[in-house]
Amino acid sequence: MARQSRGALLPQVPGGHPRRADVYLALRNSVLRGLLAPGERMPSTRKAAADYGVSRGLLEEVYSQLVEEGLLERILGRGTFIAGHIAKSADLARVGKAPGRALSISARGIALAGNLTCRVPHDFKPFNSGVADTAEFPWKIWQRIQARTAREVRRADMNFTDPRGLPALRSSLAHHLAQLRGVRCTAEQVIVFNSVQQALYLLALLLTNPGDAVWMEDPGYPGARAALELAGAAIAPIPVDREGLQIEVGLRHAPDARLAYVTPSHQFPTGVALSMERRIALLDWAEKHDAWILEDDFDGEFGYVGQPATPLHSLDRHDRVLYLGTLSKSMFVSLRLAFAVVPEAMVEQLANIRTQLDAFSAPLTQLAMSRFMDEGHFSTHVRHMRGVYAEKCAFLRESLAPLADCGWTWEKNTVGVQLMLHHSDAEEVHRTAKASGLALHMLNAYRYKPANDDGLLLRFGGLSVTAIRSGVERLISAADHQTIV
């Protein structure tokens, strides 16, 4: 192949004094991308060294390495050239990779990857914000505690830590649960996770065989359903009415289920509470069938009328209820700390399974959280946020009053940070949601089996009163327009 007479213009290297690695990578990448063409003559090492402001010896080393890699060719008496045999590679690099076959993904992987129900928005607006109101969080106190914890950290805290959770946080959680939720347990019964979904997944792995039936509220929390299905459970959807989970339906269709997942204090997403009669029936079923009840008390601390509802765990006399909770709802969503209260013998088993996944939660965050609780800041914050969310919820309910004339209904004694609007005409719900232009979630999206009626889930926890007002005005305008049409 005829050699080109013109000399190559060398690529620039950032910085005033490039290192050997910088020069090498700049030349290598330029060759592979076709910026230095096959057959093109390279400047001498003396000229190249002067261009880059480095020693000639450094350029000799770089050229020699590129020759060894087959990217450059040296011809005695003529000079150094870009190797001609890499023309095809350079062409491919210049135009992009050649089209390949479709990714070889399993049928299970395709199904799981296609489930977008657990993806959450990064831009909170009416009404997609079911997270904590961070504007009310005591950031300065939290930052001081974090700084103090970081200063006092030991070398041991920087290694692998207890997969059950740090003893300090487990003790703090046991005290908190007894004081604020009436859940009596020892620190040895508490295990710390990164999320409730992780806890559900590990519990399902421990307590079920693939294909075992699990009662799941319908409608219900998509994250719980996803975690249970990931573990290989067979979902048995049990409908929910104004008294919560319909136990009699579960007894007819899947009496031998191994687990029942429930949100008894505040059913997600409908907002109803499980009646005492059904609580007793559920406990009776679990005891007679050697089954387990997974109680997700995701926002049980935020009751607005009197004291929060009593957890199902407090009524259990046979150790069939496994109590799950999260600190991310009370604190802030990126905290990533959750917990479970289980029989003490189960803690070690869960910890062993966990070590096969992510091993443990961040120790510095656990230590800071423990101190935040022990110094009384957490209980103070929770009590304050009860008032904040109560005001938001009352404002939301009052603002929605005009919708009652358009056939919409909602729970009057709402707890938590979301409110479900119902309408008997599913088409009316869809038209109103579309016309409003708001970020709304349909009730049927949370159902295993779609129904003729539908609703809208208004999640307001992280929204300001101004944002709530704006959202309600748009919702009412859309509903009024649909009624006129």
Coordinates of N, CA, C and O in Angstrom, one line a residue, residues 277-361:
E277 N -63.5 -7.3 63.2 CA -64.0 -8.6 62.9 C -63.1 -9.4 61.9 O -62.8 -10.5 62.1
R278 N -62.7 -8.6 60.9 CA -61.8 -9.3 59.9 C -60.4 -9.5 60.4 O -59.7 -10.4 60.0
R279 N -59.9 -8.6 61.3 CA -58.6 -8.8 61.9 C -58.6 -10.2 62.6 O -57.6 -10.9 62.5
I280 N -59.6 -10.4 63.4 CA -59.7 -11.6 64.2 C -59.8 -12.8 63.2 O -59.1 -13.9 63.4
A281 N -60.6 -12.7 62.2 CA -60.7 -13.8 61.2 C -59.4 -14.1 60.5 O -59.1 -15.2 60.3
L282 N -58.7 -13.1 60.2 CA -57.4 -13.2 59.5 C -56.4 -13.9 60.4 O -55.7 -14.9 60.0
L283 N -56.3 -13.5 61.7 CA -55.4 -14.2 62.6 C -55.8 -15.6 62.9 O -55.0 -16.5 63.0
D284 N -57.1 -15.9 62.9 CA -57.6 -17.2 63.1 C -57.2 -18.1 61.9 O -56.8 -19.3 62.1
W285 N -57.3 -17.6 60.7 CA -56.9 -18.4 59.5 C -55.4 -18.7 59.5 O -55.0 -19.8 59.3
A286 N -54.6 -17.7 59.9 CA -53.2 -17.9 59.9 C -52.8 -19.0 60.9 O -51.9 -19.8 60.7
E287 N -53.4 -19.0 62.1 CA -53.1 -19.9 63.2 C -53.5 -21.3 62.8 O -52.8 -22.3 63.0
K288 N -54.7 -21.5 62.2 CA -55.2 -22.8 61.8 C -54.5 -23.4 60.6 O -54.4 -24.6 60.5
H289 N -54.0 -22.5 59.7 CA -53.4 -23.1 58.5 C -51.9 -22.9 58.5 O -51.2 -23.2 57.4
D290 N -51.3 -22.6 59.6 CA -49.8 -22.5 59.7 C -49.3 -21.5 58.7 O -48.3 -21.8 58.0
A291 N -50.0 -20.4 58.5 CA -49.7 -19.4 57.5 C -49.1 -18.2 58.2 O -49.2 -18.0 59.4
W292 N -48.6 -17.3 57.4 CA -48.0 -16.1 57.9 C -48.7 -14.8 57.4 O -49.1 -14.8 56.3
I293 N -48.7 -13.8 58.2 CA -49.3 -12.5 57.8 C -48.2 -11.5 57.8 O -47.5 -11.3 58.7
L294 N -48.1 -10.8 56.6 CA -47.1 -9.8 56.4 C -47.8 -8.5 56.6 O -48.6 -8.0 55.7
E295 N -47.7 -7.8 57.7 CA -48.3 -6.5 58.0 C -47.4 -5.4 57.6 O -46.4 -5.1 58.3
D296 N -47.8 -4.6 56.6 CA -47.0 -3.5 56.1 C -47.7 -2.2 56.7 O -48.7 -1.8 56.3
D297 N -47.0 -1.7 57.8 CA -47.5 -0.5 58.4 C -46.8 0.7 57.9 O -46.1 1.5 58.6
F298 N -47.0 1.0 56.6 CA -46.1 1.9 55.8 C -46.3 3.3 56.3 O -45.3 4.1 56.2
D299 N -47.4 3.7 56.8 CA -47.6 5.1 57.3 C -48.5 5.2 58.5 O -49.2 6.1 58.7
G300 N -48.5 4.1 59.3 CA -49.4 4.0 60.4 C -49.1 5.1 61.5 O -50.0 5.3 62.4
E301 N -48.0 5.7 61.4 CA -47.7 6.8 62.4 C -48.5 8.1 62.2 O -48.6 8.9 63.0
F302 N -49.1 8.2 61.0 CA -49.8 9.4 60.6 C -51.3 9.3 60.6 O -51.9 9.4 59.6
G303 N -51.8 9.0 61.8 CA -53.3 9.1 62.0 C -53.6 10.5 62.5 O -52.9 11.0 63.3
Y304 N -54.7 11.0 62.0 CA -55.0 12.4 62.3 C -56.1 12.6 63.3 O -56.3 13.7 63.8
V305 N -56.9 11.5 63.6 CA -58.0 11.6 64.6 C -57.6 10.7 65.7 O -57.7 9.5 65.6
G306 N -57.3 11.3 66.9 CA -56.9 10.4 68.0 C -55.6 9.8 67.8 O -54.7 10.3 67.1
Q307 N -55.4 8.6 68.3 CA -54.2 7.8 68.2 C -54.2 7.0 66.9 O -55.3 6.6 66.4
P308 N -53.1 6.7 66.3 CA -53.0 5.9 65.1 C -53.6 4.5 65.4 O -53.7 4.0 66.5
A309 N -54.1 3.8 64.4 CA -54.8 2.5 64.5 C -53.8 1.5 65.1 O -52.6 1.5 64.8
T310 N -54.3 0.6 65.9 CA -53.5 -0.4 66.6 C -53.0 -1.4 65.5 O -53.8 -1.9 64.8
P311 N -51.8 -1.7 65.5 CA -51.3 -2.7 64.5 C -51.8 -4.1 64.8 O -52.1 -4.4 65.9
L312 N -52.0 -4.8 63.7 CA -52.4 -6.2 63.8 C -51.5 -7.0 64.7 O -51.9 -7.9 65.4
H313 N -50.2 -6.7 64.6 CA -49.2 -7.4 65.4 C -49.5 -7.4 66.9 O -49.2 -8.4 67.6
S314 N -50.1 -6.3 67.4 CA -50.5 -6.2 68.8 C -51.6 -7.2 69.2 O -51.8 -7.5 70.4
L315 N -52.4 -7.7 68.3 CA -53.5 -8.6 68.5 C -53.1 -10.0 68.4 O -53.8 -10.9 68.8
D316 N -51.9 -10.3 67.9 CA -51.4 -11.6 67.5 C -50.9 -12.4 68.8 O -50.0 -11.9 69.5
R317 N -51.5 -13.5 69.1 CA -51.1 -14.3 70.2 C -50.3 -15.6 69.9 O -49.9 -16.3 70.7
H318 N -50.2 -15.8 68.5 CA -49.5 -17.0 68.1 C -48.3 -16.8 67.2 O -47.8 -17.7 66.5
D319 N -47.8 -15.6 67.2 CA -46.5 -15.3 66.5 C -46.7 -15.6 65.0 O -45.8 -16.1 64.3
R320 N -47.9 -15.2 64.4 CA -48.1 -15.4 63.0 C -47.9 -14.1 62.2 O -47.9 -14.1 61.0
V321 N -47.9 -13.0 62.9 CA -47.8 -11.7 62.2 C -46.3 -11.2 62.1 O -45.7 -11.1 63.2
L322 N -45.9 -10.9 61.0 CA -44.5 -10.3 60.7 C -44.7 -8.8 60.4 O -45.4 -8.5 59.4
Y323 N -44.2 -8.0 61.2 CA -44.5 -6.5 61.1 C -43.4 -5.8 60.3 O -42.3 -5.9 60.6
L324 N -43.9 -5.0 59.3 CA -42.9 -4.3 58.5 C -43.2 -2.8 58.5 O -44.3 -2.4 58.6
G325 N -42.1 -2.1 58.5 CA -42.2 -0.6 58.5 C -41.1 0.0 57.8 O -40.0 -0.6 57.5
T326 N -41.2 1.3 57.5 CA -40.2 2.1 56.9 C -39.9 3.4 57.6 O -40.8 4.0 58.1
L327 N -38.7 3.8 57.6 CA -38.3 5.1 58.1 C -38.3 6.2 57.0 O -38.2 7.4 57.3
S328 N -38.3 5.7 55.8 CA -38.2 6.6 54.6 C -39.5 7.5 54.5 O -39.4 8.6 54.0
K329 N -40.6 7.0 54.9 CA -41.9 7.8 54.9 C -41.9 8.8 56.0 O -42.4 9.9 55.7
S330 N -41.3 8.6 57.1 CA -41.3 9.5 58.2 C -40.1 10.5 58.1 O -40.3 11.7 58.5
M331 N -39.0 10.1 57.5 CA -37.8 10.9 57.4 C -37.8 11.5 56.0 O -38.3 12.6 55.7
F332 N -37.1 10.8 55.1 CA -37.0 11.3 53.7 C -36.7 10.0 52.8 O -36.1 9.1 53.3
V333 N -37.2 10.0 51.6 CA -37.2 8.8 50.8 C -35.8 8.2 50.5 O -35.7 7.0 50.4
S334 N -34.8 9.1 50.4 CA -33.5 8.6 50.1 C -32.8 8.0 51.3 O -31.6 7.5 51.1
L335 N -33.4 8.0 52.5 CA -32.7 7.4 53.6 C -32.5 6.0 53.4 O -31.5 5.4 53.9
R336 N -33.4 5.3 52.8 CA -33.3 3.8 52.5 C -33.1 3.0 53.8 O -32.1 2.2 53.9
L337 N -34.0 3.1 54.7 CA -34.0 2.3 55.9 C -35.4 1.8 56.2 O -36.3 2.6 56.3
A338 N -35.5 0.5 56.3 CA -36.8 -0.1 56.7 C -36.5 -1.2 57.7 O -35.3 -1.5 58.0
F339 N -37.5 -1.9 58.2 CA -37.3 -2.9 59.2 C -38.4 -3.9 59.3 O -39.5 -3.7 58.7
A340 N -38.1 -5.0 59.9 CA -39.2 -6.0 60.1 C -39.0 -6.6 61.6 O -37.9 -6.6 62.1
V341 N -40.2 -6.9 62.2 CA -40.2 -7.5 63.5 C -40.7 -8.9 63.3 O -41.8 -9.1 62.8
V342 N -39.9 -9.9 63.6 CA -40.2 -11.3 63.3 C -39.8 -12.1 64.5 O -39.1 -11.6 65.4
P343 N -40.2 -13.4 64.6 CA -39.8 -14.3 65.7 C -38.2 -14.3 65.7 O -37.6 -14.3 64.6
E344 N -37.7 -14.3 66.9 CA -36.2 -14.2 67.0 C -35.4 -15.2 66.2 O -34.4 -14.9 65.6
A345 N -36.0 -16.4 66.1 CA -35.3 -17.5 65.4 C -35.2 -17.2 63.9 O -34.3 -17.7 63.2
M346 N -36.1 -16.4 63.4 CA -36.2 -16.1 62.0 C -35.2 -15.0 61.6 O -34.8 -14.9 60.4
V347 N -34.7 -14.2 62.5 CA -33.8 -13.1 62.2 C -32.5 -13.6 61.6 O -32.0 -13.1 60.6
E348 N -31.9 -14.6 62.2 CA -30.7 -15.2 61.7 C -30.8 -15.8 60.4 O -30.0 -15.7 59.5
Q349 N -32.0 -16.5 60.1 CA -32.2 -17.1 58.8 C -32.3 -16.0 57.7 O -31.8 -16.1 56.6
L350 N -33.1 -14.9 58.0 CA -33.2 -13.8 57.1 C -31.8 -13.2 56.8 O -31.5 -12.8 55.7
A351 N -31.0 -13.0 57.9 CA -29.7 -12.4 57.7 C -28.8 -13.3 56.8 O -28.1 -12.7 56.0
N352 N -28.9 -14.6 57.0 CA -28.1 -15.5 56.1 C -28.5 -15.3 54.6 O -27.6 -15.3 53.8
I353 N -29.8 -15.2 54.4 CA -30.2 -15.0 53.0 C -29.8 -13.7 52.5 O -29.3 -13.5 51.3
R354 N -29.9 -12.7 53.4 CA -29.5 -11.3 52.9 C -28.1 -11.2 52.5 O -27.7 -10.5 51.6
T355 N -27.2 -11.9 53.2 CA -25.8 -11.9 52.8 C -25.5 -12.3 51.4 O -24.5 -12.1 50.8
Q356 N -26.5 -13.0 50.8 CA -26.3 -13.5 49.4 C -26.8 -12.4 48.4 O -26.7 -12.6 47.2
L357 N -27.3 -11.3 49.0 CA -27.8 -10.2 48.1 C -26.9 -9.0 48.3 O -26.0 -8.8 47.6
D358 N -27.3 -8.1 49.3 CA -26.5 -6.9 49.4 C -25.8 -6.8 50.8 O -25.2 -5.8 51.1
A359 N -25.8 -7.8 51.6 CA -25.0 -8.0 52.8 C -25.5 -7.1 54.0 O -25.9 -7.7 55.1
F360 N -25.6 -5.8 53.8 CA -26.0 -5.0 55.0 C -26.4 -3.6 54.5 O -26.1 -3.2 53.4
S361 N -27.0 -2.8 55.4 CA -27.3 -1.4 55.1 C -26.1 -0.5 55.6 O -25.4 -0.9 56.5

